[in-house]
PDB file of C-alpha atoms in Angstrom:
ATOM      1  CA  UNK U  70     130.306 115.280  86.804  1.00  0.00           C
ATOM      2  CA  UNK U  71     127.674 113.045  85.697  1.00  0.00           C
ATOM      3  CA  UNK U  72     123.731 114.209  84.145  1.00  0.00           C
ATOM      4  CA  UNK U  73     121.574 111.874  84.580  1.00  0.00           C
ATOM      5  CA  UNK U  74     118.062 112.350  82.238  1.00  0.00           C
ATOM      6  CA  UNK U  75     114.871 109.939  82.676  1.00  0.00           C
ATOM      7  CA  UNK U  76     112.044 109.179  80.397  1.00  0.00           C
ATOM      8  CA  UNK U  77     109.433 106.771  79.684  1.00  0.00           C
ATOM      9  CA  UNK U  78     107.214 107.400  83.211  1.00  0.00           C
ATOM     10  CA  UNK U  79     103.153 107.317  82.666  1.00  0.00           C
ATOM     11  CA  UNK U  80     100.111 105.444  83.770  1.00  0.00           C
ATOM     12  CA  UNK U  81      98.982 101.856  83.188  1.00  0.00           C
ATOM     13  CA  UNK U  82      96.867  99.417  84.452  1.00  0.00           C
ATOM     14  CA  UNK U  83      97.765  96.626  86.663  1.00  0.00           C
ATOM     15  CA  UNK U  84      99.451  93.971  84.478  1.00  0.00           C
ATOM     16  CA  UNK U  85     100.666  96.318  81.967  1.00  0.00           C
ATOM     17  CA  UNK U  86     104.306  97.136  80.809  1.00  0.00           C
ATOM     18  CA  UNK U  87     106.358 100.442  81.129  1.00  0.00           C
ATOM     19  CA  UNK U  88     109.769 100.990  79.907  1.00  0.00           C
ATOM     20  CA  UNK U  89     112.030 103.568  81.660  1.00  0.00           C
ATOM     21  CA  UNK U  90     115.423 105.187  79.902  1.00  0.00           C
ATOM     22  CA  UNK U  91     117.504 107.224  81.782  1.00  0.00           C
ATOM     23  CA  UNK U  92     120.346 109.089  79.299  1.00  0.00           C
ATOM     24  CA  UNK U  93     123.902 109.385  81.197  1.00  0.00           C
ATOM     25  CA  UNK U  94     126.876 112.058  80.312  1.00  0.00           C
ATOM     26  CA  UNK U  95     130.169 111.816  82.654  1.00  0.00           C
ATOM     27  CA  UNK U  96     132.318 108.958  83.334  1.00  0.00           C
ATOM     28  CA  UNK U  97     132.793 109.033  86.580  1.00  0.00           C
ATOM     29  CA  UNK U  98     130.307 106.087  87.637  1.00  0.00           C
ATOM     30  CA  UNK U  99     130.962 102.427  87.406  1.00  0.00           C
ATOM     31  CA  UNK U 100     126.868 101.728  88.577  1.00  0.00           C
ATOM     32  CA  UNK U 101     123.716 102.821  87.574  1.00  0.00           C
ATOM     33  CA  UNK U 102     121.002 102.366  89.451  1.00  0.00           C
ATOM     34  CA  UNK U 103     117.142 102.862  89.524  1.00  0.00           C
ATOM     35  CA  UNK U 104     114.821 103.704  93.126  1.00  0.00           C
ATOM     36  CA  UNK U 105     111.523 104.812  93.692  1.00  0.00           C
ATOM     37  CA  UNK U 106     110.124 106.535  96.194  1.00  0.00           C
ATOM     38  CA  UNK U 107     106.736 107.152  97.861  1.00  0.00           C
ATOM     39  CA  UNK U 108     105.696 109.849  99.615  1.00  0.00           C
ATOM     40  CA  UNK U 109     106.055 109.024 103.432  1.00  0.00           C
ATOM     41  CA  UNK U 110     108.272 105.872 102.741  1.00  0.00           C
ATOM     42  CA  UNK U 111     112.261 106.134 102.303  1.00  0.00           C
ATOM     43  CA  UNK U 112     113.519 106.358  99.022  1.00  0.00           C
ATOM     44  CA  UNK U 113     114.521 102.537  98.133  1.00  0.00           C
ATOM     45  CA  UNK U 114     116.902 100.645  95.376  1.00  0.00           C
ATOM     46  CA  UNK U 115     114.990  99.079  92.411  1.00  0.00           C
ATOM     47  CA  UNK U 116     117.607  97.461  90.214  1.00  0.00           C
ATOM     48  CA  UNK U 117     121.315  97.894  89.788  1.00  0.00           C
ATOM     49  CA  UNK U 118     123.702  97.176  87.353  1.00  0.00           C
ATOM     50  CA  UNK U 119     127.324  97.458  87.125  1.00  0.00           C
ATOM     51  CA  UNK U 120     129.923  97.947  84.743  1.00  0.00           C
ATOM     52  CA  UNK U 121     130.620  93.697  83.594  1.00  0.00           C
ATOM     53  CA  UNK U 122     126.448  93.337  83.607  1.00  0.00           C
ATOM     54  CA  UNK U 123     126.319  92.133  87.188  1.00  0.00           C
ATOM     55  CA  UNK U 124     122.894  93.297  87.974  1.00  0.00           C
ATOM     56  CA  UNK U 125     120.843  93.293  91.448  1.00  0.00           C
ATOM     57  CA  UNK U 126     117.087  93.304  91.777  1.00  0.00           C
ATOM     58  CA  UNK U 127     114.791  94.508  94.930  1.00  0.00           C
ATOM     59  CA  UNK U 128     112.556  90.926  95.860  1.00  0.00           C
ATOM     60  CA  UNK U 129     109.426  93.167  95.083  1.00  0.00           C
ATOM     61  CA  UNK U 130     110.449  92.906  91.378  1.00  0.00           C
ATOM     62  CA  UNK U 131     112.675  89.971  90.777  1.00  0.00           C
ATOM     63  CA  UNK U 132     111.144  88.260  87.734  1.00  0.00           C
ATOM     64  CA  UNK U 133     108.875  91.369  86.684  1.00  0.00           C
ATOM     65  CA  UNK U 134     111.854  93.702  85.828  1.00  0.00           C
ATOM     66  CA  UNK U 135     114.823  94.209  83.971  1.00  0.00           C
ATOM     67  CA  UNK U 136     117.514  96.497  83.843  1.00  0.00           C
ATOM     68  CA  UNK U 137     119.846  97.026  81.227  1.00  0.00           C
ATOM     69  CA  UNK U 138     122.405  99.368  79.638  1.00  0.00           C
ATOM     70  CA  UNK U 139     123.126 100.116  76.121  1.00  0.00           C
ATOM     71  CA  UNK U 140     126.934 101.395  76.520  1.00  0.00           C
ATOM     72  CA  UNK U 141     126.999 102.820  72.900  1.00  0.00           C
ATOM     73  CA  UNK U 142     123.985 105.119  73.612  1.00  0.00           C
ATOM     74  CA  UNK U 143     125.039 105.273  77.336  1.00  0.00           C
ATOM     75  CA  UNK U 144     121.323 104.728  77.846  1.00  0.00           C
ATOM     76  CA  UNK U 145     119.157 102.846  81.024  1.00  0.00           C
ATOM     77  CA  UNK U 146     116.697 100.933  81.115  1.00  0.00           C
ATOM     78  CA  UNK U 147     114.134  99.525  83.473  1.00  0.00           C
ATOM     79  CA  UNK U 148     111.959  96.935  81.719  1.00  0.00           C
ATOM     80  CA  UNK U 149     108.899  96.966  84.199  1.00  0.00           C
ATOM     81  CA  UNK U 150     106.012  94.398  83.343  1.00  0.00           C
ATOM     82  CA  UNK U 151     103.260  92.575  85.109  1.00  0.00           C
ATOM     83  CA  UNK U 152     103.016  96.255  86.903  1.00  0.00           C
ATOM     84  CA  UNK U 153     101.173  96.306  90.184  1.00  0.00           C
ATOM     85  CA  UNK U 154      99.091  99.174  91.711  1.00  0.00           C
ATOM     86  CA  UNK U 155     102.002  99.327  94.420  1.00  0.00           C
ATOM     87  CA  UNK U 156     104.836  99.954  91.640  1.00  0.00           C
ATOM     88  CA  UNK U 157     103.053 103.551  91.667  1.00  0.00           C
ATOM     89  CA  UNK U 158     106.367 105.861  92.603  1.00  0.00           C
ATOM     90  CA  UNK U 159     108.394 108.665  91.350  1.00  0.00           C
ATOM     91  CA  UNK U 160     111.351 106.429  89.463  1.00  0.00           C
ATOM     92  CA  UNK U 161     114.912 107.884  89.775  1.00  0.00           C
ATOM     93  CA  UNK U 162     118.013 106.972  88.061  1.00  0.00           C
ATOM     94  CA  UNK U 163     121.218 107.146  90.309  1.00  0.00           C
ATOM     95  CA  UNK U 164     124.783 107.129  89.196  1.00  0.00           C
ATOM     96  CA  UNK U 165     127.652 105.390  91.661  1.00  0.00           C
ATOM     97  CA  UNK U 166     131.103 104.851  91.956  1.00  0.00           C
ATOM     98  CA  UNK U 167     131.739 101.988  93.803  1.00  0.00           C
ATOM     99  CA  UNK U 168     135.223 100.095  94.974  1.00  0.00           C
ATOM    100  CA  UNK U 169     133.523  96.768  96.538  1.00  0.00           C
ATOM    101  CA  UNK U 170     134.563  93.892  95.385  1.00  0.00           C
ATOM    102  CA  UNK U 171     133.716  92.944  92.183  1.00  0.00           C
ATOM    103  CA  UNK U 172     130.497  91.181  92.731  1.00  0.00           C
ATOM    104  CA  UNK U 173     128.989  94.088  95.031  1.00  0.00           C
ATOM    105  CA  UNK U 174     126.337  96.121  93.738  1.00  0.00           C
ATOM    106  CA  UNK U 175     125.524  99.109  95.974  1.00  0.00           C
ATOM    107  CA  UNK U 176     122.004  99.238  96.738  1.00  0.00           C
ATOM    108  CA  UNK U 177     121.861 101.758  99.192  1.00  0.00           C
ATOM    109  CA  UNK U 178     120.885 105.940  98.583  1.00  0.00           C
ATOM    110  CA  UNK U 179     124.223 106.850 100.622  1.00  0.00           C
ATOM    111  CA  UNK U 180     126.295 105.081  98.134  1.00  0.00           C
ATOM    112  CA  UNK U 181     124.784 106.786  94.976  1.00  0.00           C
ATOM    113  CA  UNK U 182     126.433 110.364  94.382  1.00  0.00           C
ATOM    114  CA  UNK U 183     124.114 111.115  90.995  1.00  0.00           C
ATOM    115  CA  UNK U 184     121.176 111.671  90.472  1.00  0.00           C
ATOM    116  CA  UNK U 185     118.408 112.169  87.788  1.00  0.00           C
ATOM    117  CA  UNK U 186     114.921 114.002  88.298  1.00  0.00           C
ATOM    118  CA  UNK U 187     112.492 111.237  88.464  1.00  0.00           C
ATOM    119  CA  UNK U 188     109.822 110.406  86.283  1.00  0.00           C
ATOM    120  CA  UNK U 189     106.651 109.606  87.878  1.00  0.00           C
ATOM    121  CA  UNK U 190     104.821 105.724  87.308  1.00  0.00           C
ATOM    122  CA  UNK U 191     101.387 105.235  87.890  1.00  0.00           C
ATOM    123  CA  UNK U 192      99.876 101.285  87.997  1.00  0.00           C
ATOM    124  CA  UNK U 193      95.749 101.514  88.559  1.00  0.00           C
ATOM    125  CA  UNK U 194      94.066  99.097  89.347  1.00  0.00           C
TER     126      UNK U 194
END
């Protein structure tokens, strides 16, 4: 079983910064991931990172975020800056086991079987 907690959500202007944690428990997961979704729009992947540091970006924020994981505080992160009015989403951390190959980073909702709450970002413009 794996909890999944986020923090760090809020509102900020266009071309602000936001940093999101999301605290893990289990061991059961060799991925964590981070999605958004929209009301009205499917929920979709964010960033991705797997156990090694291979990491995988949506091309909506390559260059303007940055995941990360802190293994000793088994803590994630979503570095989000240069935000943009249509960054606005509930943010949810996601927690995957995944037997790919070893460059593969699941992406998809299917293939995460944890999930957090959300925390809600809000970019005005």
């Amino acid at each position: 079983q794996v909890q999944l907690v986020e923090s760090g959500g809020g509102s900020v202007q266009a071309g602000g910064s936001l940093r999101l944690s999301c605290a893990a428990s289990g061991s059961t997961y060799n991925t964590l991931g981070w999605f958004r979704h929209v009301p009205g729009k499917e929920r979709e992947g964010v960033a991705a990172i797997k156990s090694g540091g291979i990491t995988r970006y949506a091309d909506s924020v390559k260059g303007r975020f940055t995941i990360s994981k802190d293994n000793a505080k088994n803590t994630l992160y979503l570095q989000m800056n240069s935000l943009k009015p249509e960054d606005t989403a509930m943010y949810y951390c996601a927690a995957a086991q995944t037997y790919g190959g070893f460059w593969y980073v699941p992406f998809q909702r299917n293939e995460y079987t944890y999930w957090g709450q959300g925390t809600q970002v809000t970019v005005s413009s």
